[in-house]
Amino acid sequence: MSQPAPPNDQPISTRRTGFDPAPDVAALRSRDGITRIRTPFGPSAWLLTRHADVRRMLGDADAFRNGWGPEDLDGARRDPRQLSGERSGNLLALDPPDHTRLRRMLTPEFTVRRMRRLEPRIVEIVDEHLDALERHGPPADLVAEYALPIPSLVICELLGVPPTDRPEFQERTNRQLDTTLPEEEKVELSRQSLAYMTELVARARQDPGEDLLGMLIRDHDAELSNAELIGIGNLLLVAGHETTSNMLGLGTLALLRHPEQLRIVRDEPDRVPGAVEELLRWLSVVGSGSPRMATRDVELAGATIRRGDLVSFNLPAANRDPELLDDPELLDVTRSTSPHVGFGHGIHHCIGAPLARMEMRIAFPALLRRFPQLRLAIPEDEVAFASDHAIYGLEELPVTW
C-alpha cells in the first residue's frame, strides 16, 4: 500500500485542480485505489478513490458509521465536524436508530411531489434575479448576483423565514460561507444563526405554517425536540444553500468553457435533467464527507480495514472513475445518466436532492436563454476557484453579455 500523502495545504481527501480531481488523487485511483492518509483532525484514515469502493462503504451503515476515535465504538460518541458534541437534528452526524427516526419524518417533505409545490416560487425567484441582472448591466459577478441569492431565498421559502427577515437572513448566511473571516467573526455569526433558528422554531411552535418546520410540527410535534428542529433548520441552511450555489456558479463556468454543451442546455429542454446529472457528476462540488469508522474488520479494495479505523473518500475521483463510465473526463450532457455519488450514497444520500435538482433545472436554462451572449468578463486563467472552501466553487464569476 502507498505511504501517507506528504503534507499539503489542502487535505488529499478534498484536493482539486480546476474542475478536476488533483493529479495525485487521480494517480492513486489508477494505482492502488486506497491509501492511508493524515487527517486534519488528528488520527490517520484510509482514503477511497474508486467509485465501487466508495459506494460499497457508504452503502454499508452497519460496518461503517460516523466516528471520531475508538471511544465511538463502545462509549460516548463525538463528531469531527462539531467537537462540542451537539448533533441534534444533524442527519449527517447521526447513525441509526436516531438517523432512521429523523429521516423517516423528513423524507415525505422532500419527495418530488412536495418539492413541486415550490416550483412556481423558484421560477419567480430566478426571474426576479435575471431582471435584476439585466437592470444592473454588464459586467456582473454571477456568484454574488445570481448563484448565491437564489438558493438562499429558496431556503427561506422552505423554512418559512418571513419576508421582513430575509435580507438580514441572506446577508448573515452569505457571510457564514466566507471561509476567510476571522475565527471570532465566524463564532459570532454561528451564534447569531443559532439564535435566529431558535426564534424561528419558537414561532413555528406557536403558529405552524405551510413551510417545512410547520409541517414537521403539525405531523410530529411530540416526537421532535426544539433542539432537533433547530438542527434540521441549520443543516438545511448550510447543506441546501452552499452546495446549490456552488453548482450554479461552477456549472455556468463549465458550460461557458464547453459552448456545444451550453447550447444543448439552453435550447433543448428535454436534455436539461440529464445535463444536471452530468454536471453533478463532472463537477462534484462536495469533495468528501465526514470520515466513517469501521465497526468490524472489513476487506475493501485489497486492504484490511480494522475495527476502529477511519475511512475517508474522494467523491470527485470516484465520479471520474473509468470503471463507472466511458470517457469520464469528458463533460457530455447527452450521456446516459450514471449512478454518480455527487449526492452521496446510502442512508446519508442527500435528502434535499430533489430540491437541488429542481433549482438547477430551472436556473441554468433560464440564465442562458435570457443572456444568449453570456461570456466571461475576464480571461479564463483569472477565474478564482474557492479551493479552501468545504464545498468547492468559485470566489466570483465576472460575466458580460
mmCIF file of C-alpha atoms in Angstrom:
data_model
loop_
_atom_site.group_PDB
_atom_site.id
_atom_site.type_symbol
_atom_site.label_atom_id
_atom_site.label_comp_id
_atom_site.label_asym_id
_atom_site.label_seq_id
_atom_site.Cartn_x
_atom_site.Cartn_y
_atom_site.Cartn_z
ATOM 1 C CA MET A 1 0.000 0.000 0.000
ATOM 2 C CA SER A 2 1.005 3.602 -0.539
ATOM 3 C CA GLN A 3 2.610 5.649 2.189
ATOM 4 C CA PRO A 4 0.772 8.572 3.810
ATOM 5 C CA ALA A 5 0.469 11.540 1.500
ATOM 6 C CA PRO A 6 3.017 14.305 2.062
ATOM 7 C CA PRO A 7 1.833 17.423 3.873
ATOM 8 C CA ASN A 8 -0.217 19.754 1.709
ATOM 9 C CA ASP A 9 -2.259 22.891 2.350
ATOM 10 C CA GLN A 10 -5.352 21.013 1.185
ATOM 11 C CA PRO A 11 -6.225 17.537 2.527
ATOM 12 C CA ILE A 12 -5.854 14.899 -0.175
ATOM 13 C CA SER A 13 -9.419 13.769 0.522
ATOM 14 C CA THR A 14 -10.696 17.040 -0.995
ATOM 15 C CA ARG A 15 -7.797 18.171 -3.182
ATOM 16 C CA ARG A 16 -8.743 19.609 -6.599
ATOM 17 C CA THR A 17 -7.125 21.131 -9.682
ATOM 18 C CA GLY A 18 -9.559 23.363 -11.536
ATOM 19 C CA PHE A 19 -12.588 21.256 -12.440
ATOM 20 C CA ASP A 20 -10.688 18.014 -11.953
ATOM 21 C CA PRO A 21 -9.511 15.768 -9.136
ATOM 22 C CA ALA A 22 -5.925 16.629 -8.258
ATOM 23 C CA PRO A 23 -3.342 14.626 -10.280
ATOM 24 C CA ASP A 24 -2.079 12.773 -7.202
ATOM 25 C CA VAL A 25 -5.631 11.709 -6.342
ATOM 26 C CA ALA A 26 -6.298 10.501 -9.891
ATOM 27 C CA ALA A 27 -2.967 8.645 -9.841
ATOM 28 C CA LEU A 28 -3.929 6.939 -6.578
ATOM 29 C CA ARG A 29 -7.239 5.804 -8.111
ATOM 30 C CA SER A 30 -5.361 4.309 -11.087
ATOM 31 C CA ARG A 31 -2.717 2.668 -8.906
ATOM 32 C CA ASP A 32 -3.976 1.296 -5.572
ATOM 33 C CA GLY A 33 -7.359 2.961 -5.195
ATOM 34 C CA ILE A 34 -6.799 3.136 -1.440
ATOM 35 C CA THR A 35 -4.095 4.525 0.844
ATOM 36 C CA ARG A 36 -3.515 5.727 4.397
ATOM 37 C CA ILE A 37 -3.580 9.490 4.834
ATOM 38 C CA ARG A 38 -3.129 12.023 7.586
ATOM 39 C CA THR A 39 -6.317 13.823 8.529
ATOM 40 C CA PRO A 40 -6.655 17.490 9.574
ATOM 41 C CA PHE A 41 -8.227 16.467 12.894
ATOM 42 C CA GLY A 42 -5.665 14.020 14.260
ATOM 43 C CA PRO A 43 -5.812 10.301 13.526
ATOM 44 C CA SER A 44 -4.939 8.752 10.190
ATOM 45 C CA ALA A 45 -7.581 7.317 7.863
ATOM 46 C CA TRP A 46 -7.942 5.137 4.819
ATOM 47 C CA LEU A 47 -8.773 7.106 1.659
ATOM 48 C CA LEU A 48 -11.009 5.564 -1.018
ATOM 49 C CA THR A 49 -10.940 6.925 -4.581
ATOM 50 C CA ARG A 50 -12.740 4.339 -6.734
ATOM 51 C CA HIS A 51 -16.459 4.520 -7.413
ATOM 52 C CA ALA A 52 -17.308 0.922 -6.490
ATOM 53 C CA ASP A 53 -15.355 1.117 -3.216
ATOM 54 C CA VAL A 54 -16.916 4.439 -2.202
ATOM 55 C CA ARG A 55 -20.440 3.177 -2.941
ATOM 56 C CA ARG A 56 -19.829 -0.042 -1.041
ATOM 57 C CA MET A 57 -18.527 1.790 2.009
ATOM 58 C CA LEU A 58 -21.246 4.468 2.036
ATOM 59 C CA GLY A 59 -23.899 1.834 1.445
ATOM 60 C CA ASP A 60 -22.943 -0.251 4.487
ATOM 61 C CA ALA A 61 -24.085 1.708 7.534
ATOM 62 C CA ASP A 62 -23.592 -1.307 9.790
ATOM 63 C CA ALA A 63 -19.891 -1.717 9.039
ATOM 64 C CA PHE A 64 -19.102 1.997 8.662
ATOM 65 C CA ARG A 65 -20.631 4.697 10.831
ATOM 66 C CA ASN A 66 -19.905 8.245 11.886
ATOM 67 C CA GLY A 67 -16.927 8.326 14.194
ATOM 68 C CA TRP A 68 -14.034 10.214 15.713
ATOM 69 C CA GLY A 69 -11.993 7.876 17.864
ATOM 70 C CA PRO A 70 -12.026 4.375 19.373
ATOM 71 C CA GLU A 71 -14.377 5.513 22.131
ATOM 72 C CA ASP A 72 -17.085 5.893 19.454
ATOM 73 C CA LEU A 73 -17.315 2.126 19.162
ATOM 74 C CA ASP A 74 -18.167 1.429 22.776
ATOM 75 C CA GLY A 75 -18.786 4.706 24.579
ATOM 76 C CA ALA A 76 -19.737 8.345 24.118
ATOM 77 C CA ARG A 77 -19.532 9.455 20.506
ATOM 78 C CA ARG A 78 -18.007 12.641 19.162
ATOM 79 C CA ASP A 79 -18.390 14.172 15.745
ATOM 80 C CA PRO A 80 -15.354 15.638 13.902
ATOM 81 C CA ARG A 81 -17.482 18.421 12.415
ATOM 82 C CA GLN A 82 -18.947 19.520 15.739
ATOM 83 C CA LEU A 83 -16.488 18.903 18.536
ATOM 84 C CA SER A 84 -18.908 20.434 21.009
ATOM 85 C CA GLY A 85 -20.838 17.182 20.741
ATOM 86 C CA GLU A 86 -24.143 18.867 19.789
ATOM 87 C CA ARG A 87 -25.573 16.855 16.902
ATOM 88 C CA SER A 88 -29.331 17.132 17.416
ATOM 89 C CA GLY A 89 -31.170 17.170 14.107
ATOM 90 C CA ASN A 90 -27.995 16.942 12.013
ATOM 91 C CA LEU A 91 -28.701 13.891 9.859
ATOM 92 C CA LEU A 92 -25.155 13.861 8.515
ATOM 93 C CA ALA A 93 -23.766 13.328 12.015
ATOM 94 C CA LEU A 94 -26.246 10.685 13.146
ATOM 95 C CA ASP A 95 -26.378 6.906 12.816
ATOM 96 C CA PRO A 96 -29.328 4.549 13.147
ATOM 97 C CA PRO A 97 -31.578 4.442 15.056
ATOM 98 C CA ASP A 98 -31.546 8.245 15.597
ATOM 99 C CA HIS A 99 -30.870 8.863 11.916
ATOM 100 C CA THR A 100 -33.633 6.449 10.863
ATOM 101 C CA ARG A 101 -36.202 8.161 13.078
ATOM 102 C CA LEU A 102 -35.468 11.674 11.794
ATOM 103 C CA ARG A 103 -35.064 10.620 8.162
ATOM 104 C CA ARG A 104 -38.448 8.878 8.284
ATOM 105 C CA MET A 105 -40.088 12.130 9.369
ATOM 106 C CA LEU A 106 -38.242 14.309 6.858
ATOM 107 C CA THR A 107 -38.438 12.151 3.745
ATOM 108 C CA PRO A 108 -42.117 12.882 2.942
ATOM 109 C CA GLU A 109 -41.309 16.618 2.946
ATOM 110 C CA PHE A 110 -38.648 16.146 0.235
ATOM 111 C CA THR A 111 -40.468 13.992 -2.274
ATOM 112 C CA VAL A 112 -40.541 15.265 -5.858
ATOM 113 C CA ARG A 113 -44.288 15.849 -5.492
ATOM 114 C CA ARG A 114 -43.833 18.014 -2.385
ATOM 115 C CA MET A 115 -40.961 19.932 -3.969
ATOM 116 C CA ARG A 116 -43.144 20.779 -6.966
ATOM 117 C CA ARG A 117 -45.205 22.973 -4.677
ATOM 118 C CA LEU A 118 -42.144 25.221 -4.512
ATOM 119 C CA GLU A 119 -41.554 25.216 -8.267
ATOM 120 C CA PRO A 120 -43.671 28.305 -9.145
ATOM 121 C CA ARG A 121 -41.941 30.296 -6.420
ATOM 122 C CA ILE A 122 -38.484 29.122 -7.562
ATOM 123 C CA VAL A 123 -39.325 30.267 -11.110
ATOM 124 C CA GLU A 124 -40.328 33.671 -9.694
ATOM 125 C CA ILE A 125 -37.109 33.946 -7.674
ATOM 126 C CA VAL A 126 -34.998 33.071 -10.720
ATOM 127 C CA ASP A 127 -36.853 35.552 -12.938
ATOM 128 C CA GLU A 128 -36.540 38.308 -10.338
ATOM 129 C CA HIS A 129 -32.773 37.840 -10.225
ATOM 130 C CA LEU A 130 -32.488 37.733 -14.000
ATOM 131 C CA ASP A 131 -34.419 41.020 -14.129
ATOM 132 C CA ALA A 132 -32.058 42.459 -11.526
ATOM 133 C CA LEU A 133 -29.034 41.305 -13.539
ATOM 134 C CA GLU A 134 -30.441 42.955 -16.636
ATOM 135 C CA ARG A 135 -31.007 46.225 -14.771
ATOM 136 C CA HIS A 136 -27.523 46.015 -13.270
ATOM 137 C CA GLY A 137 -25.986 45.614 -16.706
ATOM 138 C CA PRO A 138 -22.664 44.065 -17.589
ATOM 139 C CA PRO A 139 -20.221 43.263 -16.200
ATOM 140 C CA ALA A 140 -21.642 41.484 -13.171
ATOM 141 C CA ASP A 141 -20.471 38.885 -10.676
ATOM 142 C CA LEU A 142 -22.714 35.911 -11.350
ATOM 143 C CA VAL A 143 -21.847 34.334 -7.993
ATOM 144 C CA ALA A 144 -22.942 37.325 -5.912
ATOM 145 C CA GLU A 145 -25.857 38.385 -8.125
ATOM 146 C CA TYR A 146 -27.340 35.018 -9.100
ATOM 147 C CA ALA A 147 -25.756 31.819 -7.767
ATOM 148 C CA LEU A 148 -25.701 32.782 -4.071
ATOM 149 C CA PRO A 149 -29.019 34.601 -3.545
ATOM 150 C CA ILE A 150 -31.329 32.177 -5.385
ATOM 151 C CA PRO A 151 -30.727 29.101 -3.173
ATOM 152 C CA SER A 152 -30.746 31.335 -0.108
ATOM 153 C CA LEU A 153 -34.232 32.614 -0.923
ATOM 154 C CA VAL A 154 -35.428 29.097 -1.706
ATOM 155 C CA ILE A 155 -34.283 28.009 1.761
ATOM 156 C CA CYS A 156 -36.183 30.990 3.179
ATOM 157 C CA GLU A 157 -39.324 29.692 1.450
ATOM 158 C CA LEU A 158 -38.688 26.155 2.663
ATOM 159 C CA LEU A 159 -38.111 27.144 6.307
ATOM 160 C CA GLY A 160 -40.768 29.855 6.448
ATOM 161 C CA VAL A 161 -38.448 32.815 7.044
ATOM 162 C CA PRO A 162 -40.752 35.888 6.995
ATOM 163 C CA PRO A 163 -40.132 38.348 4.125
ATOM 164 C CA THR A 164 -39.125 41.093 6.570
ATOM 165 C CA ASP A 165 -36.326 38.872 7.946
ATOM 166 C CA ARG A 166 -34.945 37.717 4.616
ATOM 167 C CA PRO A 167 -32.432 40.478 3.808
ATOM 168 C CA GLU A 168 -30.697 40.026 7.166
ATOM 169 C CA PHE A 169 -31.008 36.234 6.909
ATOM 170 C CA GLN A 170 -29.386 36.247 3.462
ATOM 171 C CA GLU A 171 -26.595 38.595 4.481
ATOM 172 C CA ARG A 172 -25.742 36.508 7.543
ATOM 173 C CA THR A 173 -25.882 33.261 5.574
ATOM 174 C CA ASN A 174 -23.611 34.594 2.833
ATOM 175 C CA ARG A 175 -21.091 35.807 5.405
ATOM 176 C CA GLN A 176 -21.130 32.394 7.085
ATOM 177 C CA LEU A 177 -19.980 30.864 3.799
ATOM 178 C CA ASP A 178 -16.921 33.145 3.692
ATOM 179 C CA THR A 179 -14.055 30.992 4.957
ATOM 180 C CA THR A 180 -11.660 33.963 5.055
ATOM 181 C CA LEU A 181 -13.418 35.598 8.019
ATOM 182 C CA PRO A 182 -11.556 35.778 11.356
ATOM 183 C CA GLU A 183 -12.429 32.979 13.753
ATOM 184 C CA GLU A 184 -14.091 35.381 16.203
ATOM 185 C CA GLU A 185 -16.461 36.603 13.488
ATOM 186 C CA LYS A 186 -17.291 33.050 12.438
ATOM 187 C CA VAL A 187 -18.184 32.178 16.029
ATOM 188 C CA GLU A 188 -20.358 35.278 16.346
ATOM 189 C CA LEU A 189 -22.168 34.534 13.075
ATOM 190 C CA SER A 190 -22.814 30.973 14.241
ATOM 191 C CA ARG A 191 -24.212 32.331 17.495
ATOM 192 C CA GLN A 192 -26.498 34.721 15.605
ATOM 193 C CA SER A 193 -27.642 31.986 13.241
ATOM 194 C CA LEU A 194 -28.432 29.651 16.135
ATOM 195 C CA ALA A 195 -30.333 32.395 17.931
ATOM 196 C CA TYR A 196 -32.380 33.163 14.818
ATOM 197 C CA MET A 197 -33.166 29.490 14.121
ATOM 198 C CA THR A 198 -34.228 29.114 17.772
ATOM 199 C CA GLU A 199 -36.603 32.051 17.343
ATOM 200 C CA LEU A 200 -37.919 30.659 14.037
ATOM 201 C CA VAL A 201 -38.698 27.301 15.653
ATOM 202 C CA ALA A 202 -40.421 29.035 18.595
ATOM 203 C CA ARG A 203 -42.646 30.965 16.167
ATOM 204 C CA ALA A 204 -43.445 27.784 14.260
ATOM 205 C CA ARG A 205 -44.402 26.038 17.511
ATOM 206 C CA GLN A 206 -46.883 28.815 18.266
ATOM 207 C CA ASP A 207 -48.321 29.087 14.748
ATOM 208 C CA PRO A 208 -47.274 26.289 12.357
ATOM 209 C CA GLY A 209 -47.368 27.426 8.741
ATOM 210 C CA GLU A 210 -47.198 25.555 5.436
ATOM 211 C CA ASP A 211 -43.409 25.557 5.445
ATOM 212 C CA LEU A 212 -41.180 22.608 6.386
ATOM 213 C CA LEU A 213 -40.895 23.460 10.083
ATOM 214 C CA GLY A 214 -44.642 23.999 10.354
ATOM 215 C CA MET A 215 -45.462 20.705 8.674
ATOM 216 C CA LEU A 216 -42.984 18.805 10.853
ATOM 217 C CA ILE A 217 -44.513 20.324 13.985
ATOM 218 C CA ARG A 218 -48.076 19.524 12.891
ATOM 219 C CA ASP A 219 -47.248 15.926 11.938
ATOM 220 C CA HIS A 220 -44.624 15.060 14.576
ATOM 221 C CA ASP A 221 -44.952 17.585 17.388
ATOM 222 C CA ALA A 222 -44.498 15.089 20.234
ATOM 223 C CA GLU A 223 -41.591 13.302 18.517
ATOM 224 C CA LEU A 224 -39.327 16.279 17.795
ATOM 225 C CA SER A 225 -37.478 18.376 20.343
ATOM 226 C CA ASN A 226 -36.727 22.042 19.736
ATOM 227 C CA ALA A 227 -33.031 21.158 19.519
ATOM 228 C CA GLU A 228 -33.769 18.684 16.721
ATOM 229 C CA LEU A 229 -35.872 21.190 14.790
ATOM 230 C CA ILE A 230 -33.129 23.809 15.159
ATOM 231 C CA GLY A 231 -30.544 21.278 13.996
ATOM 232 C CA ILE A 232 -32.656 20.346 10.972
ATOM 233 C CA GLY A 233 -33.021 24.023 10.074
ATOM 234 C CA ASN A 234 -29.293 24.687 10.378
ATOM 235 C CA LEU A 235 -28.413 21.608 8.325
ATOM 236 C CA LEU A 236 -30.767 22.623 5.512
ATOM 237 C CA LEU A 237 -29.450 26.171 5.636
ATOM 238 C CA VAL A 238 -25.849 25.122 5.043
ATOM 239 C CA ALA A 239 -26.301 21.939 3.001
ATOM 240 C CA GLY A 240 -29.119 23.355 0.887
ATOM 241 C CA HIS A 241 -27.536 26.728 0.241
ATOM 242 C CA GLU A 242 -23.831 26.336 -0.382
ATOM 243 C CA THR A 243 -23.984 23.178 -2.498
ATOM 244 C CA THR A 244 -26.582 24.523 -4.933
ATOM 245 C CA SER A 245 -24.962 27.974 -5.034
ATOM 246 C CA ASN A 246 -21.598 26.488 -5.939
ATOM 247 C CA MET A 247 -23.156 24.192 -8.540
ATOM 248 C CA LEU A 248 -24.793 27.192 -10.233
ATOM 249 C CA GLY A 249 -21.570 29.198 -10.324
ATOM 250 C CA LEU A 250 -19.201 26.385 -11.222
ATOM 251 C CA GLY A 251 -21.703 24.814 -13.618
ATOM 252 C CA THR A 252 -22.117 28.066 -15.536
ATOM 253 C CA LEU A 253 -18.347 28.360 -15.919
ATOM 254 C CA ALA A 254 -18.160 24.748 -17.126
ATOM 255 C CA LEU A 255 -20.828 25.412 -19.745
ATOM 256 C CA LEU A 256 -19.127 28.633 -20.878
ATOM 257 C CA ARG A 257 -15.955 26.597 -21.427
ATOM 258 C CA HIS A 258 -17.943 23.985 -23.389
ATOM 259 C CA PRO A 259 -20.109 26.031 -25.766
ATOM 260 C CA GLU A 260 -21.602 23.000 -27.530
ATOM 261 C CA GLN A 261 -22.822 21.708 -24.152
ATOM 262 C CA LEU A 262 -24.131 25.175 -23.263
ATOM 263 C CA ARG A 263 -26.186 25.272 -26.447
ATOM 264 C CA ILE A 264 -27.857 21.963 -25.565
ATOM 265 C CA VAL A 265 -28.794 23.149 -22.060
ATOM 266 C CA ARG A 266 -30.095 26.449 -23.459
ATOM 267 C CA ASP A 267 -32.032 25.141 -26.464
ATOM 268 C CA GLU A 268 -33.127 21.567 -25.692
ATOM 269 C CA PRO A 269 -35.405 21.456 -22.626
ATOM 270 C CA ASP A 270 -35.751 17.675 -22.702
ATOM 271 C CA ARG A 271 -31.988 17.366 -22.221
ATOM 272 C CA VAL A 272 -31.816 19.573 -19.126
ATOM 273 C CA PRO A 273 -32.484 16.897 -16.448
ATOM 274 C CA GLY A 274 -29.722 14.695 -17.873
ATOM 275 C CA ALA A 275 -27.441 17.703 -18.191
ATOM 276 C CA VAL A 276 -27.892 18.495 -14.495
ATOM 277 C CA GLU A 277 -26.923 14.918 -13.592
ATOM 278 C CA GLU A 278 -23.831 15.117 -15.766
ATOM 279 C CA LEU A 279 -22.816 18.432 -14.211
ATOM 280 C CA LEU A 280 -23.314 16.951 -10.746
ATOM 281 C CA ARG A 281 -21.043 14.049 -11.681
ATOM 282 C CA TRP A 282 -18.395 16.047 -13.519
ATOM 283 C CA LEU A 283 -18.155 18.904 -11.008
ATOM 284 C CA SER A 284 -18.626 17.007 -7.718
ATOM 285 C CA VAL A 285 -18.701 20.162 -5.593
ATOM 286 C CA VAL A 286 -18.851 18.091 -2.396
ATOM 287 C CA GLY A 287 -15.346 16.687 -2.288
ATOM 288 C CA SER A 288 -15.825 14.307 0.609
ATOM 289 C CA GLY A 289 -17.786 13.940 3.810
ATOM 290 C CA SER A 290 -17.079 13.186 7.429
ATOM 291 C CA PRO A 291 -14.926 10.071 7.858
ATOM 292 C CA ARG A 292 -16.668 6.833 8.709
ATOM 293 C CA MET A 293 -15.402 4.421 11.345
ATOM 294 C CA ALA A 294 -15.230 0.664 10.793
ATOM 295 C CA THR A 295 -17.237 -1.255 13.388
ATOM 296 C CA ARG A 296 -15.552 -4.529 12.420
ATOM 297 C CA ASP A 297 -12.667 -5.741 10.266
ATOM 298 C CA VAL A 298 -13.549 -5.311 6.575
ATOM 299 C CA GLU A 299 -11.716 -6.310 3.398
ATOM 300 C CA LEU A 300 -12.057 -3.444 0.936
ATOM 301 C CA ALA A 301 -10.084 -2.525 -2.184
ATOM 302 C CA GLY A 302 -7.449 -5.126 -1.375
ATOM 303 C CA ALA A 303 -6.806 -3.763 2.106
ATOM 304 C CA THR A 304 -7.853 -4.929 5.559
ATOM 305 C CA ILE A 305 -9.644 -2.101 7.319
ATOM 306 C CA ARG A 306 -9.538 -2.848 11.038
ATOM 307 C CA ARG A 307 -12.258 -2.214 13.582
ATOM 308 C CA GLY A 308 -11.827 1.375 14.775
ATOM 309 C CA ASP A 309 -10.084 2.577 11.584
ATOM 310 C CA LEU A 310 -11.353 5.779 9.994
ATOM 311 C CA VAL A 311 -12.263 5.743 6.296
ATOM 312 C CA SER A 312 -12.399 8.864 4.135
ATOM 313 C CA PHE A 313 -13.316 9.166 0.462
ATOM 314 C CA ASN A 314 -12.822 11.451 -2.545
ATOM 315 C CA LEU A 315 -16.055 11.926 -4.490
ATOM 316 C CA PRO A 316 -14.575 13.801 -7.496
ATOM 317 C CA ALA A 317 -12.182 10.900 -8.108
ATOM 318 C CA ALA A 318 -14.976 8.352 -7.709
ATOM 319 C CA ASN A 319 -17.184 10.224 -10.174
ATOM 320 C CA ARG A 320 -14.356 10.282 -12.751
ATOM 321 C CA ASP A 321 -13.595 6.568 -12.358
ATOM 322 C CA PRO A 322 -13.088 4.879 -15.771
ATOM 323 C CA GLU A 323 -14.867 1.828 -14.328
ATOM 324 C CA LEU A 324 -18.006 3.939 -13.875
ATOM 325 C CA LEU A 325 -18.409 5.084 -17.483
ATOM 326 C CA ASP A 326 -16.547 5.666 -20.744
ATOM 327 C CA ASP A 327 -14.531 8.875 -21.150
ATOM 328 C CA PRO A 328 -15.174 10.013 -17.562
ATOM 329 C CA GLU A 329 -13.044 13.157 -18.007
ATOM 330 C CA LEU A 330 -15.366 14.342 -20.772
ATOM 331 C CA LEU A 331 -18.303 16.618 -19.926
ATOM 332 C CA ASP A 332 -21.143 15.257 -22.055
ATOM 333 C CA VAL A 333 -24.628 16.447 -21.108
ATOM 334 C CA THR A 334 -26.178 13.987 -23.589
ATOM 335 C CA ARG A 335 -24.768 10.847 -21.978
ATOM 336 C CA SER A 336 -26.981 8.325 -20.224
ATOM 337 C CA THR A 337 -27.312 9.081 -16.532
ATOM 338 C CA SER A 338 -24.709 7.305 -14.428
ATOM 339 C CA PRO A 339 -25.029 6.237 -10.768
ATOM 340 C CA HIS A 340 -22.768 9.083 -9.645
ATOM 341 C CA VAL A 341 -22.136 9.834 -5.989
ATOM 342 C CA GLY A 342 -22.471 13.613 -6.281
ATOM 343 C CA PHE A 343 -25.231 13.460 -3.657
ATOM 344 C CA GLY A 344 -23.514 10.715 -1.680
ATOM 345 C CA HIS A 345 -24.960 7.215 -1.340
ATOM 346 C CA GLY A 346 -26.715 5.017 1.184
ATOM 347 C CA ILE A 347 -28.566 6.277 4.231
ATOM 348 C CA HIS A 348 -26.831 9.665 4.019
ATOM 349 C CA HIS A 349 -27.732 10.271 0.377
ATOM 350 C CA CYS A 350 -28.687 13.964 0.235
ATOM 351 C CA ILE A 351 -32.292 14.277 1.345
ATOM 352 C CA GLY A 352 -32.585 17.630 -0.441
ATOM 353 C CA ALA A 353 -31.522 16.223 -3.829
ATOM 354 C CA PRO A 354 -34.988 16.681 -5.434
ATOM 355 C CA LEU A 355 -34.982 20.368 -4.450
ATOM 356 C CA ALA A 356 -31.408 20.973 -5.637
ATOM 357 C CA ARG A 357 -32.152 19.291 -8.958
ATOM 358 C CA MET A 358 -35.250 21.420 -9.438
ATOM 359 C CA GLU A 359 -33.367 24.646 -8.736
ATOM 360 C CA MET A 360 -30.658 23.766 -11.261
ATOM 361 C CA ARG A 361 -33.139 22.595 -13.907
ATOM 362 C CA ILE A 362 -34.817 25.998 -13.674
ATOM 363 C CA ALA A 363 -31.821 28.299 -13.127
ATOM 364 C CA PHE A 364 -29.336 27.063 -15.739
ATOM 365 C CA PRO A 365 -31.510 27.257 -18.888
ATOM 366 C CA ALA A 366 -33.288 30.417 -17.695
ATOM 367 C CA LEU A 367 -29.946 32.221 -17.363
ATOM 368 C CA LEU A 368 -28.663 31.030 -20.742
ATOM 369 C CA ARG A 369 -31.895 31.923 -22.548
ATOM 370 C CA ARG A 370 -32.105 35.399 -21.005
ATOM 371 C CA PHE A 371 -28.472 36.150 -21.903
ATOM 372 C CA PRO A 372 -27.646 34.161 -25.059
ATOM 373 C CA GLN A 373 -24.372 36.100 -25.428
ATOM 374 C CA LEU A 374 -23.239 35.356 -21.877
ATOM 375 C CA ARG A 375 -19.460 35.131 -21.633
ATOM 376 C CA LEU A 376 -16.603 35.685 -19.221
ATOM 377 C CA ALA A 377 -15.651 39.282 -18.498
ATOM 378 C CA ILE A 378 -12.093 38.288 -17.519
ATOM 379 C CA PRO A 379 -9.504 35.921 -19.017
ATOM 380 C CA GLU A 380 -10.196 32.269 -18.216
ATOM 381 C CA ASP A 381 -6.957 31.881 -16.283
ATOM 382 C CA GLU A 382 -8.006 34.652 -13.892
ATOM 383 C CA VAL A 383 -11.110 32.845 -12.626
ATOM 384 C CA ALA A 384 -10.533 32.078 -8.924
ATOM 385 C CA PHE A 385 -11.622 28.656 -7.677
ATOM 386 C CA ALA A 386 -12.583 28.511 -3.991
ATOM 387 C CA SER A 387 -10.261 25.617 -3.243
ATOM 388 C CA ASP A 388 -10.188 26.252 0.513
ATOM 389 C CA HIS A 389 -13.958 26.008 0.961
ATOM 390 C CA ALA A 390 -15.591 22.874 2.332
ATOM 391 C CA ILE A 391 -17.868 22.929 -0.724
ATOM 392 C CA TYR A 392 -15.912 23.524 -3.926
ATOM 393 C CA GLY A 393 -16.879 26.520 -6.039
ATOM 394 C CA LEU A 394 -15.792 29.930 -7.290
ATOM 395 C CA GLU A 395 -14.815 33.053 -5.418
ATOM 396 C CA GLU A 396 -16.554 35.100 -8.107
ATOM 397 C CA LEU A 397 -17.571 34.786 -11.755
ATOM 398 C CA PRO A 398 -17.393 38.110 -13.643
ATOM 399 C CA VAL A 399 -19.531 37.854 -16.782
ATOM 400 C CA THR A 400 -20.785 40.091 -19.541
ATOM 401 C CA TRP A 401 -23.343 39.728 -22.333
#
